[in-house]
Amino acid sequence: MGAESEPKSREQEILDILQSRRYDPNALAELETYITEQVQGGLDKYDLDANMAVLKLYQFYPERRKIQVVVQIMAKAMMALPETDFLCGSYMIAPELQAQEPLASMMELVGLLETGMYEQFWAKCDNSSSLETVRKSVVGFDDGVRKFVMGVVGRTYASIQVDLLAKFVNLDEGKTRELINKYGWAIDSSNKARVEVP
């Protein structure tokens, strides 16, 4: 009697596909399903290797390409900033696709984030129906962007006005104060409108 083997985790199943059939177009259906799982899984569910493998397969087999999957991959990559995942992914997307919405807006949005133009980023997100769809369909998208913004603020500011931070993260003052507490930052005891950034 042999010992029963443990069932493989989803991540292990995908790793097996990537190791044995990375360039097999028949693996696309399973990998695309995995992308959907990542999109529904929030901030903690992200697999750069699988996502880039899908983009590579789309390069080799453009007739199998699904624009919605490309958008989902790039949204997850945007949520991973400051990592260079978005840039890497963009190199595998044909220029004619990059010119289509919502990818064209997403390319612009990353530029706004990377240059600290957070208010303009949120204004563009709020005024674009194609981006609204992305934000609603990718669980944790706004939180992923806020995590990036908070990281940049944490590295570049010693202190910041609460109202300015609220604009940066696109939240009202109450929710911004909750975010401040989540990150372990402290409200200045002598000026309640200012946050001390550790």
CSV table of C-alpha atoms in Angstrom, one decimal:
chain,number,residue,atom,x,y,z
A,1,MET,CA,0.0,0.0,0.0
A,2,GLY,CA,1.4,3.3,-1.1
A,3,ALA,CA,0.9,6.5,0.9
A,4,GLU,CA,-1.7,8.8,-0.5
A,5,SER,CA,-0.2,12.0,-1.8
A,6,GLU,CA,-1.4,15.4,-0.7
A,7,PRO,CA,-3.6,17.2,-3.2
A,8,LYS,CA,-1.6,19.9,-5.1
A,9,SER,CA,-2.2,23.5,-4.2
A,10,ARG,CA,-3.5,25.7,-7.0
A,11,GLU,CA,-0.2,27.5,-7.1
A,12,GLN,CA,1.6,24.2,-7.5
A,13,GLU,CA,-0.7,23.2,-10.4
A,14,ILE,CA,0.1,26.4,-12.2
A,15,LEU,CA,3.8,26.0,-11.5
A,16,ASP,CA,3.7,22.5,-13.0
A,17,ILE,CA,2.0,24.0,-16.1
A,18,LEU,CA,4.7,26.7,-16.4
A,19,GLN,CA,7.5,24.2,-16.0
A,20,SER,CA,6.1,21.7,-18.5
A,21,ARG,CA,3.9,23.6,-20.9
A,22,ARG,CA,4.9,27.3,-20.7
A,23,TYR,CA,4.7,27.8,-24.5
A,24,ASP,CA,1.7,25.4,-25.2
A,25,PRO,CA,-1.3,27.4,-26.3
A,26,ASN,CA,-3.5,24.7,-24.9
A,27,ALA,CA,-2.4,25.8,-21.4
A,28,LEU,CA,-4.0,29.2,-22.0
A,29,ALA,CA,-7.5,28.3,-20.8
A,30,GLU,CA,-6.1,27.1,-17.4
A,31,LEU,CA,-3.8,30.1,-17.1
A,32,GLU,CA,-6.6,32.5,-18.0
A,33,THR,CA,-8.8,30.9,-15.3
A,34,TYR,CA,-5.9,31.5,-12.9
A,35,ILE,CA,-5.8,35.2,-13.9
A,36,THR,CA,-9.5,35.4,-13.0
A,37,GLU,CA,-8.8,33.8,-9.6
A,38,GLN,CA,-6.1,36.4,-9.0
A,39,VAL,CA,-8.4,39.3,-9.9
A,40,GLN,CA,-11.0,38.0,-7.5
A,41,GLY,CA,-8.4,37.3,-4.8
A,42,GLY,CA,-7.5,40.9,-3.8
A,43,LEU,CA,-4.1,42.2,-2.9
A,44,ASP,CA,-2.7,38.9,-1.6
A,45,LYS,CA,-3.3,36.9,-4.8
A,46,TYR,CA,-0.7,37.7,-7.4
A,47,ASP,CA,1.5,35.5,-9.6
A,48,LEU,CA,3.8,37.6,-11.9
A,49,ASP,CA,5.3,34.5,-13.5
A,50,ALA,CA,2.0,33.1,-14.6
A,51,ASN,CA,0.8,36.5,-15.8
A,52,MET,CA,3.9,37.2,-17.9
A,53,ALA,CA,3.6,33.6,-19.3
A,54,VAL,CA,0.1,34.5,-20.5
A,55,LEU,CA,1.3,37.7,-22.2
A,56,LYS,CA,4.1,35.8,-23.9
A,57,LEU,CA,1.6,33.2,-25.2
A,58,TYR,CA,-0.5,36.0,-26.5
A,59,GLN,CA,2.6,37.3,-28.4
A,60,PHE,CA,3.1,33.9,-30.0
A,61,TYR,CA,-0.6,33.3,-30.6
A,62,PRO,CA,-2.3,36.7,-31.2
A,63,GLU,CA,-5.5,35.0,-32.5
A,64,ARG,CA,-6.0,33.6,-29.0
A,65,ARG,CA,-5.5,36.9,-27.2
A,66,LYS,CA,-8.3,38.2,-24.9
A,67,ILE,CA,-8.1,41.9,-24.3
A,68,GLN,CA,-10.0,41.6,-21.0
A,69,VAL,CA,-7.3,39.2,-19.7
A,70,VAL,CA,-4.6,41.6,-20.8
A,71,VAL,CA,-6.3,44.4,-18.9
A,72,GLN,CA,-6.7,42.2,-15.8
A,73,ILE,CA,-3.0,41.3,-15.9
A,74,MET,CA,-2.0,44.9,-16.2
A,75,ALA,CA,-4.3,46.0,-13.4
A,76,LYS,CA,-2.7,43.5,-11.1
A,77,ALA,CA,0.8,44.7,-12.2
A,78,MET,CA,-0.3,48.3,-11.4
A,79,MET,CA,-1.3,47.1,-8.0
A,80,ALA,CA,2.3,45.8,-7.5
A,81,LEU,CA,4.0,49.1,-7.9
A,82,PRO,CA,6.7,50.1,-7.2
A,83,GLU,CA,7.8,46.8,-8.7
A,84,THR,CA,8.5,47.0,-12.4
A,85,ASP,CA,5.9,44.4,-13.3
A,86,PHE,CA,3.7,46.9,-15.2
A,87,LEU,CA,6.7,48.0,-17.3
A,88,CYS,CA,7.7,44.4,-18.1
A,89,GLY,CA,4.1,43.5,-19.1
A,90,SER,CA,3.8,46.6,-21.3
A,91,TYR,CA,6.8,45.3,-23.4
A,92,MET,CA,4.8,42.2,-24.3
A,93,ILE,CA,1.7,44.1,-25.4
A,94,ALA,CA,1.5,45.2,-29.1
A,95,PRO,CA,1.4,49.0,-29.6
A,96,GLU,CA,-2.0,48.8,-31.3
A,97,LEU,CA,-3.4,47.2,-28.2
A,98,GLN,CA,-1.8,49.7,-25.9
A,99,ALA,CA,-3.6,52.4,-27.8
A,100,GLN,CA,-7.0,50.9,-27.0
A,101,GLU,CA,-9.0,51.7,-23.9
A,102,PRO,CA,-8.7,51.0,-21.1
A,103,LEU,CA,-5.0,50.0,-21.7
A,104,ALA,CA,-4.2,53.5,-23.1
A,105,SER,CA,-5.6,55.1,-19.9
A,106,MET,CA,-3.8,52.5,-17.7
A,107,MET,CA,-0.4,53.4,-19.4
A,108,GLU,CA,-1.1,57.1,-18.6
A,109,LEU,CA,-2.2,56.3,-15.0
A,110,VAL,CA,1.0,54.5,-14.2
A,111,GLY,CA,2.9,57.6,-15.4
A,112,LEU,CA,0.8,59.7,-13.1
A,113,LEU,CA,1.5,57.4,-10.1
A,114,GLU,CA,5.2,57.2,-10.8
A,115,THR,CA,5.5,61.0,-10.9
A,116,GLY,CA,3.6,61.6,-7.7
A,117,MET,CA,0.5,63.1,-9.5
A,118,TYR,CA,-1.9,61.3,-7.2
A,119,GLU,CA,-4.8,63.7,-7.4
A,120,GLN,CA,-4.7,63.7,-11.2
A,121,PHE,CA,-4.6,59.8,-11.1
A,122,TRP,CA,-7.8,59.6,-9.0
A,123,ALA,CA,-9.5,62.3,-11.1
A,124,LYS,CA,-8.8,60.3,-14.3
A,125,CYS,CA,-10.0,57.1,-12.6
A,126,ASP,CA,-13.2,58.8,-11.5
A,127,ASN,CA,-13.9,60.3,-14.9
A,128,SER,CA,-13.4,57.2,-17.1
A,129,SER,CA,-16.1,54.6,-17.6
A,130,SER,CA,-13.6,52.0,-18.9
A,131,LEU,CA,-11.4,52.5,-15.8
A,132,GLU,CA,-14.4,52.3,-13.6
A,133,THR,CA,-15.1,48.9,-15.0
A,134,VAL,CA,-11.5,47.8,-14.2
A,135,ARG,CA,-11.7,49.2,-10.7
A,136,LYS,CA,-14.9,47.4,-10.0
A,137,SER,CA,-13.8,44.1,-11.5
A,138,VAL,CA,-10.3,43.8,-9.9
A,139,VAL,CA,-10.8,43.2,-6.2
A,140,GLY,CA,-8.5,45.5,-4.1
A,141,PHE,CA,-7.4,47.7,-7.0
A,142,ASP,CA,-7.9,51.0,-5.2
A,143,ASP,CA,-6.3,49.6,-2.0
A,144,GLY,CA,-3.3,48.4,-4.1
A,145,VAL,CA,-2.8,51.9,-5.4
A,146,ARG,CA,-3.2,53.4,-2.0
A,147,LYS,CA,-0.6,51.0,-0.7
A,148,PHE,CA,1.8,52.3,-3.3
A,149,VAL,CA,1.0,55.9,-2.5
A,150,MET,CA,1.4,55.3,1.2
A,151,GLY,CA,4.8,53.7,0.6
A,152,VAL,CA,6.0,56.7,-1.4
A,153,VAL,CA,4.7,59.2,1.2
A,154,GLY,CA,6.4,57.1,3.9
A,155,ARG,CA,9.7,57.3,2.1
A,156,THR,CA,9.5,61.0,1.1
A,157,TYR,CA,7.7,62.9,3.9
A,158,ALA,CA,8.6,63.4,7.5
A,159,SER,CA,5.1,64.8,8.1
A,160,ILE,CA,2.1,65.6,5.9
A,161,GLN,CA,-1.2,67.4,6.4
A,162,VAL,CA,-4.1,65.0,6.8
A,163,ASP,CA,-6.2,66.8,4.1
A,164,LEU,CA,-3.3,66.5,1.6
A,165,LEU,CA,-2.9,62.8,2.3
A,166,ALA,CA,-6.6,62.4,1.9
A,167,LYS,CA,-6.3,63.8,-1.6
A,168,PHE,CA,-3.4,61.6,-2.3
A,169,VAL,CA,-5.3,58.4,-1.3
A,170,ASN,CA,-8.7,59.6,-2.6
A,171,LEU,CA,-10.5,59.1,0.8
A,172,ASP,CA,-12.5,61.3,3.1
A,173,GLU,CA,-10.7,62.5,6.2
A,174,GLY,CA,-12.2,59.8,8.5
A,175,LYS,CA,-11.2,57.0,6.2
A,176,THR,CA,-7.8,58.6,5.8
A,177,ARG,CA,-7.3,58.6,9.6
A,178,GLU,CA,-8.2,54.9,9.6
A,179,LEU,CA,-5.5,54.3,7.0
A,180,ILE,CA,-3.0,56.4,9.0
A,181,ASN,CA,-3.7,54.1,12.0
A,182,LYS,CA,-3.4,51.0,9.9
A,183,TYR,CA,0.1,52.0,8.8
A,184,GLY,CA,1.1,52.9,12.4
A,185,TRP,CA,1.6,56.5,11.7
A,186,ALA,CA,0.7,59.1,14.4
A,187,ILE,CA,-1.3,62.3,14.4
A,188,ASP,CA,0.9,65.1,15.6
A,189,SER,CA,-0.1,65.8,19.2
A,190,SER,CA,0.4,69.6,18.8
A,191,ASN,CA,-1.3,69.8,15.4
A,192,LYS,CA,-4.2,67.3,14.9
A,193,ALA,CA,-4.3,68.2,11.1
A,194,ARG,CA,-0.7,66.8,10.6
A,195,VAL,CA,0.6,63.3,10.5
A,196,GLU,CA,4.0,62.3,11.6
A,197,VAL,CA,5.5,59.8,9.2
A,198,PRO,CA,7.9,57.4,10.9
